[in-house]
Amino acid sequence: MRELRAIAVGCGAMSAAWLRAAAQIDGLEIVGLADLDRERAAAKAAELQLDVPVAADAVELIDRLKPDLVFDIVVPEARRDIVLAALRRGCHVLSEKPLADTLDRAKELVAAAKAAGKIHAIIQNRRYFPGTRRARRFAMSGAIGPLTALHCDFFVGPHFGGFREQMDHVLLIDMAIHTFDLARTIAGATPVAVYCQESNPPNSWFKHGGAANAIFEFADGMIFTYRGSWCAEGLRTSWQGAWRLIGTRGTLTWDGEEEFRAERPTDSDELIRKVEPVPIPPLDPADAVGGHAGVMRDFIAALRGGSEPETVSRDNIKSLAMCFAAIESATTGKRTLLDFERP
Ligand SMILES: NC(=O)c1ccc[n+]([C@@H]2O[C@H](COP(=O)([O-])OP(=O)(O)OC[C@H]3O[C@@H](n4cnc5c(N)ncnc54)[C@H](O)[C@@H]3O)[C@@H](O)[C@H]2O)c1
């Protein structure tokens, strides 16, 4: 098995998780690190005991080392240029979320990956959590019938400090992509429209958009409601949110981590039907897990001729389109159709 050579671009907060995940993967070698702040790249190499070239100019490093793939861990505003440069130089690219900082740029990157014939996938690490896999398998099993509604409450009050507190639409742009991608994962269906209201509660420590409420319509008629706040303190939900899946024959609740409950009606004829618990199967060994490492493993397997990774950018753009359509709806006050096809 030929060793695949990777360069990591962006050596900030997330990069250690990436580089540790990469170290778990057979046949993958990190051959260089780049960061605008060269000292940061050097410090990351030292921290992780990587004896590799470091550079401030990622493109120059790609030209010099000619890697098979690029790990893009830069801030969203820098993503487009790094991904385009890497694809045009014949590299496959694995990017941090979000795929892009605008929908037009996301479309441009999807088209560029297609034109280059290279794989461009996105880290949607929460898809690769065991709970997500179990919720999806349960929904797909038909144990509570086809889904008619999906509801998610996301109430967490993180005091990050830094750039997030100065952003517009902070919850929808920086966090909701994870929740919306989970909705698509669990439903296995395509979102088509959304109505959304954004607010910034009086106690918010964010400049804009600390809370949002959205109703999505999916192509099969399923409804997904999202109630989210990043400035709700006390009784917090998990980072994955607290979920309720309603099918034609029962209901599942999931706390976003490992706690599941499901019930379905028996054939009693009371006003409120008697219910029975529905067993929730354990994690299926066939399901890929592992967060960042899980996404990375599927990406590397695809490069070696395996099937396309499930977070490939041409599919992931649908989750990003949910975020931008929600923002547009919140801004215009109108129901908004999702747009993820190139015009
Ligand atoms: N998947 C998750 O759970 C998760 C969690 C947090 C952040 N993220 C995402 O990870 C990405 C990185 O976030 P972070 O917290 O590590 O940010 P960060 O600011 O800590 O690090 C980003 C680094 O990229 C470097 N950089 C910027 N432009 C560059 C360029 N053109 N060339 C080379 N280096 C460049 C910066 O100097 C900085 O060191 C973001 O897209 C963010 O949304 C994902």
XYZ file of C-alpha atoms and ligand atoms in Angstrom:
387
model
C 0.000 0.000 0.000
C 1.592 3.265 -1.136
C 1.955 5.858 1.628
C -0.335 8.870 1.038
C 1.386 12.194 1.705
C -0.553 15.060 3.280
C 0.071 18.708 4.080
C -1.972 20.380 6.819
C -2.786 24.062 6.252
C -3.918 26.084 9.290
C -2.294 25.238 12.617
C -4.757 26.871 15.016
C -7.083 25.453 17.663
C -8.532 22.580 15.614
C -5.308 21.350 14.080
C -4.196 19.149 16.988
C -7.405 17.079 16.710
C -6.718 16.615 13.004
C -3.080 15.707 13.365
C -3.794 13.252 16.185
C -6.542 11.657 14.069
C -4.149 11.457 11.099
C -1.591 9.653 13.260
C -4.131 6.835 13.797
C -4.466 6.123 10.080
C -2.254 3.537 8.428
C -0.539 4.539 5.224
C -0.936 8.277 5.788
C 2.040 10.545 6.381
C 2.005 14.245 7.289
C 4.829 15.741 5.224
C 4.443 19.466 5.926
C 2.575 22.114 7.907
C 1.602 25.630 6.795
C 0.178 28.602 8.651
C 0.226 32.315 7.834
C 1.875 32.526 11.222
C 4.922 30.340 10.532
C 5.810 30.212 14.237
C 2.445 28.637 14.946
C 3.140 25.921 12.370
C 6.576 25.326 13.884
C 5.115 25.131 17.396
C 2.481 22.618 16.233
C 5.156 20.472 14.588
C 7.161 20.511 17.824
C 4.108 19.776 19.994
C 3.190 16.738 17.911
C 6.799 15.670 17.296
C 6.515 16.028 13.538
C 9.881 16.543 11.931
C 8.558 18.146 8.725
C 8.999 21.373 6.736
C 6.848 24.289 7.893
C 5.923 27.388 5.886
C 3.840 30.555 5.935
C 2.861 30.177 2.285
C 0.707 27.071 1.834
C 0.730 27.224 -1.960
C 4.511 27.380 -2.104
C 4.651 24.359 0.236
C 2.226 22.409 -1.971
C 4.328 23.231 -5.051
C 7.489 22.181 -3.259
C 6.297 18.953 -1.604
C 3.651 17.844 -4.139
C 1.429 16.033 -1.600
C -1.421 13.679 -2.564
C -3.818 15.532 -0.310
C -4.292 18.723 1.650
C -5.924 19.033 5.051
C -7.592 22.450 5.121
C -7.990 23.663 8.707
C -7.964 27.393 8.011
C -10.613 29.938 8.997
C -13.686 29.922 6.698
C -12.738 33.191 4.928
C -9.419 31.707 3.776
C -10.891 28.364 2.671
C -11.772 29.161 -0.951
C -8.266 30.149 -2.023
C -6.570 27.237 -0.275
C -9.007 24.633 -1.640
C -8.857 25.996 -5.205
C -5.056 26.119 -5.144
C -4.846 22.547 -3.836
C -7.378 21.118 -6.308
C -5.696 22.870 -9.237
C -2.417 21.288 -8.223
C -3.948 17.822 -8.343
C -4.500 17.319 -4.600
C -7.513 15.786 -2.920
C -8.786 18.029 -0.112
C -10.394 17.407 3.256
C -11.740 20.683 4.697
C -12.982 21.706 8.115
C -16.592 22.793 8.268
C -18.086 24.984 6.894
C -17.513 24.090 3.240
C -17.397 27.833 2.480
C -18.286 31.206 3.931
C -20.879 31.926 1.199
C -23.113 29.660 -0.854
C -21.655 30.954 -4.128
C -18.178 30.029 -2.978
C -19.422 26.609 -1.894
C -20.821 26.043 -5.398
C -17.543 27.201 -6.891
C -15.584 24.681 -4.789
C -17.949 21.813 -5.614
C -17.545 22.621 -9.332
C -13.765 22.919 -8.987
C -13.497 19.482 -7.348
C -15.549 18.001 -10.179
C -13.445 19.730 -12.843
C -10.224 18.532 -11.190
C -11.555 14.987 -10.761
C -10.451 15.096 -7.103
C -12.259 14.278 -3.875
C -13.203 17.232 -1.707
C -14.899 16.264 1.541
C -15.820 18.112 4.727
C -15.293 17.290 8.392
C -18.811 16.808 9.748
C -17.512 15.017 12.790
C -20.835 14.747 14.633
C -22.157 12.417 11.918
C -19.482 10.021 13.047
C -20.659 9.865 16.671
C -22.116 6.509 17.806
C -25.400 8.144 18.898
C -25.947 9.671 15.455
C -25.404 6.309 13.787
C -27.863 4.593 16.147
C -30.510 7.308 15.661
C -30.169 7.075 11.889
C -30.320 3.257 11.798
C -33.346 3.290 14.083
C -35.124 5.835 11.871
C -34.268 3.853 8.730
C -35.361 0.536 10.275
C -39.018 1.589 10.146
C -39.511 0.598 13.825
C -41.683 3.717 14.333
C -42.787 3.951 10.691
C -41.639 6.582 8.189
C -40.652 9.867 9.861
C -43.208 12.659 9.691
C -41.396 15.137 11.948
C -38.011 15.747 13.445
C -37.537 18.251 16.273
C -34.305 19.477 17.797
C -33.705 21.715 20.808
C -30.227 23.168 21.055
C -29.674 25.165 24.228
C -26.063 25.747 25.236
C -24.509 28.922 26.689
C -20.802 28.930 25.769
C -18.654 31.950 26.632
C -16.025 31.502 23.907
C -14.723 35.044 23.829
C -12.967 35.951 20.578
C -14.295 36.273 17.017
C -17.609 34.464 17.568
C -18.852 37.202 19.865
C -18.372 39.751 17.048
C -19.958 37.728 14.208
C -23.298 38.281 12.506
C -25.696 35.278 12.523
C -23.331 33.532 14.915
C -25.496 30.537 15.804
C -26.666 29.840 12.253
C -23.223 30.247 10.714
C -20.887 28.799 13.288
C -22.912 26.022 14.939
C -26.200 25.186 13.213
C -24.388 23.502 10.305
C -23.712 20.591 12.705
C -27.354 20.338 13.803
C -28.734 20.731 10.286
C -26.333 18.108 8.969
C -27.518 15.744 11.715
C -31.122 16.342 10.620
C -30.203 15.350 7.063
C -28.262 12.341 8.335
C -31.126 11.062 10.452
C -33.880 11.805 7.947
C -31.982 10.535 4.901
C -33.997 13.062 2.905
C -33.498 16.378 1.134
C -34.488 19.743 2.670
C -36.358 22.073 0.316
C -37.525 25.180 2.203
C -37.286 27.012 5.524
C -38.915 29.739 7.567
C -36.645 31.141 10.260
C -36.598 33.863 12.895
C -33.340 34.965 14.444
C -32.996 36.977 17.631
C -30.400 38.194 20.060
C -31.821 37.941 23.599
C -31.167 40.901 25.952
C -28.692 38.837 27.993
C -26.773 37.769 24.870
C -22.996 38.191 24.927
C -22.926 37.784 21.142
C -23.147 40.790 18.820
C -25.800 39.210 16.589
C -27.976 36.128 16.154
C -27.400 34.354 19.468
C -30.698 32.479 19.012
C -32.760 31.159 16.104
C -35.954 29.214 15.510
C -36.534 27.518 12.174
C -39.042 25.249 10.456
C -37.677 23.231 7.517
C -39.716 21.315 4.953
C -38.167 18.190 3.424
C -38.890 16.778 -0.048
C -40.815 13.795 1.360
C -43.117 16.087 3.376
C -41.257 15.645 6.674
C -40.968 18.729 8.886
C -37.854 19.562 10.900
C -38.090 22.200 13.604
C -35.041 23.727 15.237
C -35.107 25.792 18.427
C -31.626 27.002 19.141
C -29.850 29.384 21.489
C -26.251 30.030 22.389
C -27.261 32.272 25.273
C -29.577 29.945 27.208
C -27.874 29.110 30.481
C -29.050 26.309 32.759
C -30.586 22.921 31.862
C -28.436 22.800 28.793
C -28.779 20.245 26.033
C -25.864 18.302 24.618
C -23.834 19.848 21.784
C -25.700 17.557 19.405
C -29.052 18.892 20.713
C -32.049 17.031 22.178
C -34.061 15.244 19.499
C -37.589 13.918 19.017
C -38.280 11.765 15.974
C -41.956 11.190 15.224
C -42.910 8.397 12.854
C -46.319 7.184 11.686
C -46.157 4.394 14.306
C -44.309 5.842 17.286
C -41.724 8.236 18.720
C -38.038 8.215 19.606
C -36.282 10.701 21.867
C -32.496 11.055 21.846
C -30.459 13.340 24.097
C -27.802 13.734 21.400
C -25.441 11.469 23.281
C -26.187 7.925 24.443
C -29.688 8.147 25.925
C -32.534 6.865 23.748
C -36.196 6.080 24.457
C -38.808 4.908 21.992
C -42.471 4.025 22.318
C -45.184 2.912 19.940
C -48.922 2.366 20.464
C -50.431 -1.071 21.129
C -53.849 -2.001 19.686
C -55.774 -0.671 22.718
C -58.664 1.692 21.949
C -58.415 4.246 24.799
C -58.434 8.004 24.152
C -54.672 7.966 24.500
C -53.476 4.587 23.256
C -51.427 2.420 25.588
C -47.818 2.291 24.466
C -45.016 -0.219 24.572
C -41.298 0.478 24.594
C -39.416 -0.132 21.367
C -35.913 -1.581 21.744
C -33.110 0.563 20.384
C -30.409 -1.601 18.779
C -26.809 -1.005 19.861
C -24.296 0.512 17.486
C -24.018 -1.551 14.313
C -20.382 -2.590 13.767
C -20.795 -1.679 10.078
C -21.295 1.987 10.991
C -18.255 4.272 10.785
C -17.632 6.265 13.985
C -14.726 8.191 15.487
C -15.498 11.893 14.952
C -12.668 13.566 13.050
C -10.783 10.255 12.688
C -13.903 8.563 11.315
C -14.386 11.184 8.591
C -10.689 11.043 7.782
C -10.684 7.235 7.539
C -13.564 7.289 5.018
C -11.833 10.048 3.047
C -8.574 8.092 2.854
C -10.458 4.889 1.942
C -12.110 6.778 -0.932
C -8.705 7.941 -2.167
C -7.647 4.314 -2.218
C -10.556 3.395 -4.479
C -13.309 2.938 -1.891
C -16.740 4.502 -2.155
C -17.259 8.255 -2.120
C -17.159 9.686 1.432
C -20.583 10.621 2.776
C -19.402 14.152 3.597
C -18.221 14.862 0.038
C -18.693 18.550 -0.753
C -21.280 18.038 -3.518
C -23.574 16.516 -0.870
C -22.434 18.574 2.117
C -23.499 21.743 0.318
C -27.088 20.761 1.165
C -26.378 21.213 4.889
C -24.674 24.538 4.228
C -27.620 25.635 2.070
C -29.869 25.033 5.089
C -27.822 27.587 7.064
C -27.810 30.227 4.342
C -31.508 29.756 3.534
C -32.323 30.121 7.243
C -30.325 33.361 7.325
C -32.082 34.644 4.204
C -35.477 33.797 5.662
C -34.599 35.486 8.953
C -33.452 38.560 7.036
C -36.397 38.821 4.612
C -39.082 37.470 6.932
C -40.149 35.067 4.174
C -40.251 31.318 3.615
C -37.140 30.597 1.566
C -36.396 27.801 -0.897
C -33.047 26.072 -0.534
C -30.550 26.591 -3.303
C -27.676 24.194 -3.695
C -27.532 23.667 -7.449
C -25.173 25.775 -9.535
C -27.245 28.444 -11.347
N -15.640 20.375 13.548
C -15.694 21.056 14.681
O -16.258 20.600 15.671
C -15.062 22.432 14.740
C -14.898 23.086 15.963
C -14.275 24.357 15.972
C -13.870 24.937 14.779
N -14.072 24.285 13.589
C -13.664 24.873 12.289
O -12.273 24.666 12.119
C -11.731 25.719 11.306
C -10.510 26.315 11.997
O -10.918 26.803 13.252
P -9.875 27.070 14.439
O -10.686 27.203 15.664
O -8.763 26.078 14.369
O -9.347 28.509 13.989
P -7.994 29.227 14.451
O -8.182 30.669 14.170
O -7.576 28.789 15.808
O -6.905 28.625 13.414
C -6.938 28.883 12.047
C -5.500 29.005 11.568
O -5.519 29.156 10.150
C -4.461 30.028 9.819
N -4.695 30.585 8.484
C -5.650 31.478 8.108
N -5.547 31.730 6.785
C -4.523 30.973 6.324
C -3.912 30.808 5.056
N -4.355 31.440 3.966
N -2.863 29.973 4.944
C -2.399 29.318 6.031
N -2.934 29.435 7.267
C -3.970 30.257 7.409
C -4.464 31.074 10.928
O -3.237 31.753 11.008
C -4.766 30.212 12.139
O -3.594 29.756 12.775
C -12.873 26.714 11.067
O -13.430 26.468 9.785
C -13.881 26.358 12.161
O -15.224 26.629 11.787
C -14.654 23.036 13.574
